[in-house]
PDB file of C-alpha atoms in Angstrom:
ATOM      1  CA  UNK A  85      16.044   4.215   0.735  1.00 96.00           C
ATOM      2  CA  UNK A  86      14.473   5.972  -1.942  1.00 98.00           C
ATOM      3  CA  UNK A  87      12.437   8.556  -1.254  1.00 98.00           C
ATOM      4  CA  UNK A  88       9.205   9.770  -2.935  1.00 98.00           C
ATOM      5  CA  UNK A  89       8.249  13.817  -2.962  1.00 98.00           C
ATOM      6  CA  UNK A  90       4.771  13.810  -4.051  1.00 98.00           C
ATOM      7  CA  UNK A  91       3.406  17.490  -4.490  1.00 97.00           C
ATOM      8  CA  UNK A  92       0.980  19.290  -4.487  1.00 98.00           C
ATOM      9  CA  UNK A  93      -0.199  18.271  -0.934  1.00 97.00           C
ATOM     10  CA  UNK A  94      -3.363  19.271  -1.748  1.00 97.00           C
ATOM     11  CA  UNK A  95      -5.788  20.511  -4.313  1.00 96.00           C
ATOM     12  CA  UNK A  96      -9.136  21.811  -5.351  1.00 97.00           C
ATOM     13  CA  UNK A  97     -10.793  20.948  -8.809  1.00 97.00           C
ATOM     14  CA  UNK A  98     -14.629  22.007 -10.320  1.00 97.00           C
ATOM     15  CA  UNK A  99     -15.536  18.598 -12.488  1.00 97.00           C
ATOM     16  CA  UNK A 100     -15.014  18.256 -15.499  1.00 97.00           C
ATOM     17  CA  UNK A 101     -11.571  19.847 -14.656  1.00 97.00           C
ATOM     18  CA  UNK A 102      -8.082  17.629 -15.729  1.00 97.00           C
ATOM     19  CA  UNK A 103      -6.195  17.564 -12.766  1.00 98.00           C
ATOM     20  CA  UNK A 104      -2.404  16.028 -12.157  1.00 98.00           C
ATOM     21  CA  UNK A 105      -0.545  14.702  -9.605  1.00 98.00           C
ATOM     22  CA  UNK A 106       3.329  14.530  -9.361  1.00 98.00           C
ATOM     23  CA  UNK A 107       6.117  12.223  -7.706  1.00 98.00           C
ATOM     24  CA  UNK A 108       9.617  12.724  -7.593  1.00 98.00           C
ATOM     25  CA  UNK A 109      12.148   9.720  -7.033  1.00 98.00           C
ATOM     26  CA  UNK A 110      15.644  10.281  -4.997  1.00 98.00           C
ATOM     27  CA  UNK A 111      16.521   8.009  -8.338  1.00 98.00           C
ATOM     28  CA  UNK A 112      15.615   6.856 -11.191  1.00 98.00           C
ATOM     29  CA  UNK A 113      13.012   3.639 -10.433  1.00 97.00           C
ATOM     30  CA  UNK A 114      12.557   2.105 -14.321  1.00 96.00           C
ATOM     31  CA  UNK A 115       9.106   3.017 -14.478  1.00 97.00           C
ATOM     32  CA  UNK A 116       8.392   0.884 -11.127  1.00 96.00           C
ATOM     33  CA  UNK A 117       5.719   3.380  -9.816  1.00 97.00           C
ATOM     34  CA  UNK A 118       2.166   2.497  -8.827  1.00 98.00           C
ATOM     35  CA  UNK A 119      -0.920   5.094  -8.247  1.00 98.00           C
ATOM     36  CA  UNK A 120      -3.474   4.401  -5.451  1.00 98.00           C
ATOM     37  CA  UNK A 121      -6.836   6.031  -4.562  1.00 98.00           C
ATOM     38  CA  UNK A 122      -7.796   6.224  -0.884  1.00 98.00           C
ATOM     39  CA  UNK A 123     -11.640   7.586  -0.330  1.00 98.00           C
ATOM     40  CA  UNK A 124     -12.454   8.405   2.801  1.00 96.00           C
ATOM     41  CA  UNK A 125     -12.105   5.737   5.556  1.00 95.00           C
ATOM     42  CA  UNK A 126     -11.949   3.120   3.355  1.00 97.00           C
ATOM     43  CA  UNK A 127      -8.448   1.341   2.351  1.00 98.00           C
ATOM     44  CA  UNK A 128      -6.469   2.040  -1.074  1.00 98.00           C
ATOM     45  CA  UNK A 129      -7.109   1.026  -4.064  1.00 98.00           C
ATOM     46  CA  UNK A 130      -4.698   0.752  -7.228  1.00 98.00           C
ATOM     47  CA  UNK A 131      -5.310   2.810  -9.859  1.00 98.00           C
ATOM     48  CA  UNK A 132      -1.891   2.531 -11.972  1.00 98.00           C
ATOM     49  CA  UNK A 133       1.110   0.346 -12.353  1.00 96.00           C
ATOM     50  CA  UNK A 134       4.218  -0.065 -14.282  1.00 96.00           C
ATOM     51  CA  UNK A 135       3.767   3.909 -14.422  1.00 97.00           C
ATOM     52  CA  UNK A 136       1.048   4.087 -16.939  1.00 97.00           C
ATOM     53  CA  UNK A 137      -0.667   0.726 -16.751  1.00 96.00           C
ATOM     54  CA  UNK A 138      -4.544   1.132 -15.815  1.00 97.00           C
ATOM     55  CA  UNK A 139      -5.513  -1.702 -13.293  1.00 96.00           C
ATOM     56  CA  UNK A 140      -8.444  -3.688 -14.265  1.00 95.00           C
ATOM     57  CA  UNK A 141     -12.066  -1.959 -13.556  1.00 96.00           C
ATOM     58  CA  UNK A 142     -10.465   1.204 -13.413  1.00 98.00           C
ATOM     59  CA  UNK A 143     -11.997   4.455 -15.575  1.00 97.00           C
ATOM     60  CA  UNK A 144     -10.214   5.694 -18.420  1.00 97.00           C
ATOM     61  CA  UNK A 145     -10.236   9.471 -17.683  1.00 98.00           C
ATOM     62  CA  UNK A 146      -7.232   8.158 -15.137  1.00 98.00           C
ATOM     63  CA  UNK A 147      -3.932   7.971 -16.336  1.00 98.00           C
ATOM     64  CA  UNK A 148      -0.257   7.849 -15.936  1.00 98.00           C
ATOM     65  CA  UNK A 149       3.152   8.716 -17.829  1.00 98.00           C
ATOM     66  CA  UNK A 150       6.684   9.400 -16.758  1.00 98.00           C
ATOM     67  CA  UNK A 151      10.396   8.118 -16.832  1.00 97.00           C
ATOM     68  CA  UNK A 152      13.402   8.123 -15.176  1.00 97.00           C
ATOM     69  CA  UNK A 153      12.627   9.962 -11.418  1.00 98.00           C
ATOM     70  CA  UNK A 154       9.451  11.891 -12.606  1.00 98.00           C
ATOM     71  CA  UNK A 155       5.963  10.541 -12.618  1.00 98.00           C
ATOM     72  CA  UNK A 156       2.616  11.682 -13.255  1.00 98.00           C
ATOM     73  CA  UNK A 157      -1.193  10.890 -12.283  1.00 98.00           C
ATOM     74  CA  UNK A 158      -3.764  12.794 -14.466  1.00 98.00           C
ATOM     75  CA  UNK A 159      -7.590  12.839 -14.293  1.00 98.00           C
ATOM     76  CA  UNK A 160      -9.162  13.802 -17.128  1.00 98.00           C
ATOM     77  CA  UNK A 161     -12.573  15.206 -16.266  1.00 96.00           C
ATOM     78  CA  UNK A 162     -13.010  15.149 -12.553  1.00 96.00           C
ATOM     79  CA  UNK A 163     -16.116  13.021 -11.202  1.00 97.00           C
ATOM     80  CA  UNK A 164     -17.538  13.696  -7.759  1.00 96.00           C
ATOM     81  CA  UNK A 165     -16.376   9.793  -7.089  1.00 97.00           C
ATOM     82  CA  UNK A 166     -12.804  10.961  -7.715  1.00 98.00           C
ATOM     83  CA  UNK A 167     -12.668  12.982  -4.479  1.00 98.00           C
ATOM     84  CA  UNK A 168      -9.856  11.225  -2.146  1.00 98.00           C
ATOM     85  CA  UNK A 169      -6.639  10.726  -1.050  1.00 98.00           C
ATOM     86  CA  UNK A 170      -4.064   9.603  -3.769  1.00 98.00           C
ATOM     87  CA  UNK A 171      -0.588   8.211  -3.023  1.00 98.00           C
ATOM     88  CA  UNK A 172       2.330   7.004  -5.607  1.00 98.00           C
ATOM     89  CA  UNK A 173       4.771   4.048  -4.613  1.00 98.00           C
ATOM     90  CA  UNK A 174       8.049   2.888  -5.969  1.00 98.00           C
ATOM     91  CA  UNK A 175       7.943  -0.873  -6.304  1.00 95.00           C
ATOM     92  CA  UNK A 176      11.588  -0.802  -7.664  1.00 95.00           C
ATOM     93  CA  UNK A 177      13.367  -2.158  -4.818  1.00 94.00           C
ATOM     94  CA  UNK A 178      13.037  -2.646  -0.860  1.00 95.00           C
ATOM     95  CA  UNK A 179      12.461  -0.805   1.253  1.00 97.00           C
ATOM     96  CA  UNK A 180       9.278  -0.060  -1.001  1.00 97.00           C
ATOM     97  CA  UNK A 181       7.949   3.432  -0.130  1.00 98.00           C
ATOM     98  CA  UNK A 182       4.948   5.508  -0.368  1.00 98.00           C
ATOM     99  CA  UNK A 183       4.686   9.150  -1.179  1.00 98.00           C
ATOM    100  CA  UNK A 184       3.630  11.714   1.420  1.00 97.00           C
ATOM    101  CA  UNK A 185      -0.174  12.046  -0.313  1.00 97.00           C
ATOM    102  CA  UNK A 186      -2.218  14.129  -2.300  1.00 98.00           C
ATOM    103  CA  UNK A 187      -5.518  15.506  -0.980  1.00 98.00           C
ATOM    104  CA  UNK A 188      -8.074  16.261  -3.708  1.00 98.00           C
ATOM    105  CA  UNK A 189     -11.222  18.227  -3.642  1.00 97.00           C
ATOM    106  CA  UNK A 190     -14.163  19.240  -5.524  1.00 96.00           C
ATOM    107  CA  UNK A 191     -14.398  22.730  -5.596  1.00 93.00           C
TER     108      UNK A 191
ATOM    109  CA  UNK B 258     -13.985 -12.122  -5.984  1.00 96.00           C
ATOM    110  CA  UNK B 259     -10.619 -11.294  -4.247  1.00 97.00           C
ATOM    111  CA  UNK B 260     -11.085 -10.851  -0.277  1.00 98.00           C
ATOM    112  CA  UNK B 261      -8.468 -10.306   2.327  1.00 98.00           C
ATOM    113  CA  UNK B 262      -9.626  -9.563   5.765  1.00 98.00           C
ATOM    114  CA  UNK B 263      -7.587  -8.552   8.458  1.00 98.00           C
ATOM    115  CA  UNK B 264      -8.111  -9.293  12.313  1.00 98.00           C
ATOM    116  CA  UNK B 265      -6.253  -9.126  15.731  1.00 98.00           C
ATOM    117  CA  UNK B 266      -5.708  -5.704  16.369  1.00 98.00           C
ATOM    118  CA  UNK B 267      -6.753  -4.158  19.420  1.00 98.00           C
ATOM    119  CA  UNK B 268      -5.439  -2.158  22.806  1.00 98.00           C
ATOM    120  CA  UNK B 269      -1.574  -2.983  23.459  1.00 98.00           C
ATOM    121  CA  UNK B 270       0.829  -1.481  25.825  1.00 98.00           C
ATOM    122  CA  UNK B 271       4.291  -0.525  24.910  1.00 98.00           C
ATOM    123  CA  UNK B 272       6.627  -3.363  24.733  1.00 98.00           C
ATOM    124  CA  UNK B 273       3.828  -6.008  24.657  1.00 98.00           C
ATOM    125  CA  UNK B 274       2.729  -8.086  21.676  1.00 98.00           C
ATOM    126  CA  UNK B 275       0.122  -8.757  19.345  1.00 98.00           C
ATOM    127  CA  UNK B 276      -0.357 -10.957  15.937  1.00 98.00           C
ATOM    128  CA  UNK B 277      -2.958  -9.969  13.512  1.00 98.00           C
ATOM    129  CA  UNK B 278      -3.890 -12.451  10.953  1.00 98.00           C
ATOM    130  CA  UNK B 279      -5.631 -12.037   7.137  1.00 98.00           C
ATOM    131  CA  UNK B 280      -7.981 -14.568   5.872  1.00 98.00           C
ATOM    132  CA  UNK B 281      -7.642 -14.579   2.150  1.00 98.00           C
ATOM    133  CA  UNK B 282     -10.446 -15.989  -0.109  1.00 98.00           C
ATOM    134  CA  UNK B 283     -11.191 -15.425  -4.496  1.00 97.00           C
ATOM    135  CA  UNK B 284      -7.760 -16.406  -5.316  1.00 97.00           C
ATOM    136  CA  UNK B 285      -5.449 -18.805  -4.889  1.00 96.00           C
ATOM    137  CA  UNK B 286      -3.294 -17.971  -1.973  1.00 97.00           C
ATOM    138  CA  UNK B 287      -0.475 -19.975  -2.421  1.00 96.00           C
ATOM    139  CA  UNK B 288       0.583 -18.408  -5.955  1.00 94.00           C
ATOM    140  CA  UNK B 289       0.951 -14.908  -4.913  1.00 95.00           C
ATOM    141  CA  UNK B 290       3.811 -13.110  -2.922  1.00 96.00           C
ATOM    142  CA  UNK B 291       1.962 -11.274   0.336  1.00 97.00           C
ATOM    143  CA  UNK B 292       2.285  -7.829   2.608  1.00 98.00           C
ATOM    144  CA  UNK B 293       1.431  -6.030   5.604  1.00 98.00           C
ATOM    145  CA  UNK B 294       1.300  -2.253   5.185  1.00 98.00           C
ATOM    146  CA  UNK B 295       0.380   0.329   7.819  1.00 98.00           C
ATOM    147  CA  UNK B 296      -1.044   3.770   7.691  1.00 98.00           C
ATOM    148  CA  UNK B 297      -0.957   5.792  11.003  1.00 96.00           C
ATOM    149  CA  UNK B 298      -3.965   8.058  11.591  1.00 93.00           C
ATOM    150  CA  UNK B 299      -4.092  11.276   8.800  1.00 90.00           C
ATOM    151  CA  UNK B 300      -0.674  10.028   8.239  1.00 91.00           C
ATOM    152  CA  UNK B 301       0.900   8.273   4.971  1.00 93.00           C
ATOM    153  CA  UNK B 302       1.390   4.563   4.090  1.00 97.00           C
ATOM    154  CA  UNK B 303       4.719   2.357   5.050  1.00 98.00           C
ATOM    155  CA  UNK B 304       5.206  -0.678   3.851  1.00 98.00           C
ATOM    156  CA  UNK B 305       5.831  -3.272   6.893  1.00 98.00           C
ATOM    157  CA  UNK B 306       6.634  -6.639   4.975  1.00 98.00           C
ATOM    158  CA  UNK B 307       6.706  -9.056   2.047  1.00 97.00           C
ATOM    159  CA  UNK B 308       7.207 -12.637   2.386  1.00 97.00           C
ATOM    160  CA  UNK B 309       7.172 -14.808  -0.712  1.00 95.00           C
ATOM    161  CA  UNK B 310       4.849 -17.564  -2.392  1.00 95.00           C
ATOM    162  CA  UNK B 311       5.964 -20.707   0.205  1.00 96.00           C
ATOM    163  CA  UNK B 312       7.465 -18.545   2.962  1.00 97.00           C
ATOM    164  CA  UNK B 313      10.880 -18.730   2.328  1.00 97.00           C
ATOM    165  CA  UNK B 314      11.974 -15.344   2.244  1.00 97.00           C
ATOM    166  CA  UNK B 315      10.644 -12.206   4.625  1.00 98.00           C
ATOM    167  CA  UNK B 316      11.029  -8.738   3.434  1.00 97.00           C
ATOM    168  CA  UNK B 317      11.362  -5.843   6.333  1.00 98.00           C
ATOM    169  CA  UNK B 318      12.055  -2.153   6.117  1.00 98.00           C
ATOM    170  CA  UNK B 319      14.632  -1.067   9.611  1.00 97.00           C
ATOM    171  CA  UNK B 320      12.183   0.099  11.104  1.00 97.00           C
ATOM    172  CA  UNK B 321      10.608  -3.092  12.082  1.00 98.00           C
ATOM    173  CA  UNK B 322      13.208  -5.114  10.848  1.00 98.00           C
ATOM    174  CA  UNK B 323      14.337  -7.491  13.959  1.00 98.00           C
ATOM    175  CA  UNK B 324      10.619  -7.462  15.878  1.00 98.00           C
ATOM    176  CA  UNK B 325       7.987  -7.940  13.024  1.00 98.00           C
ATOM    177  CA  UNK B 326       8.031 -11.276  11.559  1.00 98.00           C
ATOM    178  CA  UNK B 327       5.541 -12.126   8.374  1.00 98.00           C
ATOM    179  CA  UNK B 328       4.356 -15.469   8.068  1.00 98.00           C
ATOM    180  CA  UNK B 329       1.650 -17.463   6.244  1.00 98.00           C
ATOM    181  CA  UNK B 330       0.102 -20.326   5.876  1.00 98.00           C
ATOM    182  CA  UNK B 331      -0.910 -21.998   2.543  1.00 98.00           C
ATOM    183  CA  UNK B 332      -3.210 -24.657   3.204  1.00 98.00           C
ATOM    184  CA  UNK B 333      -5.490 -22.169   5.181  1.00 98.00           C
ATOM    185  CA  UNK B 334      -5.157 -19.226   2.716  1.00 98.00           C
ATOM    186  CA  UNK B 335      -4.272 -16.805   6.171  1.00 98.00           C
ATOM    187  CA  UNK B 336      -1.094 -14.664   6.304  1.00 98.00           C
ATOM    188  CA  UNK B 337      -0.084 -13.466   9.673  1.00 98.00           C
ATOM    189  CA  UNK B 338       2.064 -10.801  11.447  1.00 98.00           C
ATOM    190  CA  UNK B 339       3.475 -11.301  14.890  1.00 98.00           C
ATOM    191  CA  UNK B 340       4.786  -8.356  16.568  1.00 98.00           C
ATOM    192  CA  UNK B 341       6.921  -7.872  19.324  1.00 98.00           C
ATOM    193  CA  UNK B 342       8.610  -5.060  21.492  1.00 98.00           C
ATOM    194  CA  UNK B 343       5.520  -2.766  20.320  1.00 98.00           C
ATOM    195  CA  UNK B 344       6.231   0.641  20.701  1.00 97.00           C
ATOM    196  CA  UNK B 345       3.816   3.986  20.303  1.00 97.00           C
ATOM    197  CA  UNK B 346       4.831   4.702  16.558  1.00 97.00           C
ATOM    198  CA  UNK B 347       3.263   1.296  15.864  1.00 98.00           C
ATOM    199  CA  UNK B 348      -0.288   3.113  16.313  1.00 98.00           C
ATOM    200  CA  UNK B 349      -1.538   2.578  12.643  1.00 98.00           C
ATOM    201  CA  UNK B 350      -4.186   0.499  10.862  1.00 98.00           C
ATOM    202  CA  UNK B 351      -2.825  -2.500   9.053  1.00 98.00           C
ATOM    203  CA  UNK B 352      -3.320  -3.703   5.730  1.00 98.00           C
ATOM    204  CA  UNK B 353      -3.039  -7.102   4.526  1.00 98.00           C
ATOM    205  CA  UNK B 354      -2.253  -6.413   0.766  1.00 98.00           C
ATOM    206  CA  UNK B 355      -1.633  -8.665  -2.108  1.00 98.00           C
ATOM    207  CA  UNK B 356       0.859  -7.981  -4.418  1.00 97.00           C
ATOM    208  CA  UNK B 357       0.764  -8.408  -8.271  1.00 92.00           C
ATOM    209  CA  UNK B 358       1.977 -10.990 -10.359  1.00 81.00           C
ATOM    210  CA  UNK B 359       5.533 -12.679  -9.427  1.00 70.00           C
ATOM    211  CA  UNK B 360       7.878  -9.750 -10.476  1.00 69.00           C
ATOM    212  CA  UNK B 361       5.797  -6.880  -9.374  1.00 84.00           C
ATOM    213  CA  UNK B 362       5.582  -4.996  -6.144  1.00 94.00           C
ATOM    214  CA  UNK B 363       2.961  -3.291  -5.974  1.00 97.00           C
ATOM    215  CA  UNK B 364      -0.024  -4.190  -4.194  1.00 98.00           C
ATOM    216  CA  UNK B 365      -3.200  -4.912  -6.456  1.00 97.00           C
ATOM    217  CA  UNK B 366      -6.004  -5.733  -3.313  1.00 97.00           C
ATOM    218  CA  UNK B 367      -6.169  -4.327  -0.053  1.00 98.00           C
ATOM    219  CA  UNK B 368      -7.810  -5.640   2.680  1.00 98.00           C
ATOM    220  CA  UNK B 369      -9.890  -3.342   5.274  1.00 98.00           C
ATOM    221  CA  UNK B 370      -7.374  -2.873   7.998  1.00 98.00           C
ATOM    222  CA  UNK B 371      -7.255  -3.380  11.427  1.00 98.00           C
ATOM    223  CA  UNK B 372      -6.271  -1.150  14.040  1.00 98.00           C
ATOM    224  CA  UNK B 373      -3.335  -1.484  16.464  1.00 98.00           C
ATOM    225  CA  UNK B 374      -3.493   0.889  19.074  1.00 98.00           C
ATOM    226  CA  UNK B 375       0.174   1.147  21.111  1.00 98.00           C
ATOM    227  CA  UNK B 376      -0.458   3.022  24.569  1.00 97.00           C
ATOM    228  CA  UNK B 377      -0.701   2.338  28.319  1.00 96.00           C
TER     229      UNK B 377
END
């Protein structure tokens, strides 16, 4: 299985800051990585695809890059709305899997 | 608008079953490949299982692989998950998810979840 290491865990940010999130493939996934949002109680939402792809309806201060076994999630200008859970997925082959999460917070 | 809403969760004891179903509506059904992920409480997602456009082919990681089984039905636009020999680390809320366009695996709509609760 491939595994995802998403860090940091967890993270603080005044608005208006740029904040990023990493993952870490076991091996290299072609760019297969998706970025979800998870406020509070509710269930995810997708954010990115295909790495850097922004999913319909979604702001442009989020965005995504990477290659190979290294992918990022930035914000650029944290929003109070922005406050959640975030998670990266390889969709590059079964079993798909999740990263572990990142917690972010408005300082 | 894209809906998927999940339902059948509930109280089960270890070993017992359950099948939670997901009424889909905004789309149509029968064109896109279908999941189940699961999210244990403060804990991270797993995926549970994929099965394809006409039901064909089912998708399981091990760890369900064997007493999960995904299935769906077209003309009513409702996917389903039976599961059987239900242990405590099933305790999660499920997701019915859709995935993207035929090729891509991730999961572009998410319903609300339903809880499965595993204990005696």
């Amino acid at each position: 299985d491939i595994q995802m290491t998403q860090s940091p865990a967890s993270l603080s940010a005044s608005l208006g800051e740029t904040v990023s999130i990493e993952c870490l493939a076991s091996e290299g996934i072609s760019n297969d990585l998706a970025w979800y949002q998870q406020k509070s109680g509710k269930s995810p939402q997708l954010l990115i695809y295909a790495a850097s792809r922004l999913q319909d309806g979604v702001p442009s201060r989020f965005s995504g890059s990477g290659s190979g076994t290294r992918y990022s999630l930035k914000i650029s200008g944290m929003q109070p709305e922005d406050e959640a859970d975030y998670f990266c997925q390889q969709s590059y082959k079964y079993p798909f899997t999740f990263g572990s999460g990142t917690k972010l917070e408005i300082k | 608008e894209v809906q998927l809403v999940e339902s059948g969760g509930g109280l089960v004891q270890p070993g017992r079953s359950l099948k939670l179903s997901c009424a889909a509506s905004g789309f149509t059904f029968s064109n896109y490949y279908m999941a189940w992920v699961r999210q244990a409480p403060k804990k991270g997602l797993e995926w549970v299982a994929t099965i394809s456009t006409s039901g064909s082919r089912t998708y399981y990681p091990d760890s369900v692989k064997g007493r999960f089984t995904i299935s769906r039905d077209n003309a009513k636009s409702s996917l389903y998950l039976q599961m059987n020999s239900l242990k405590s680390e099933d305790t999660a809320t499920y997701y019915c998810a859709r995935h993207g366009l035929t090729g891509s695996w991730y999961f572009d709509f998410w319903g609300p979840g339903t809880m499965v609760t595993v204990s005696s």
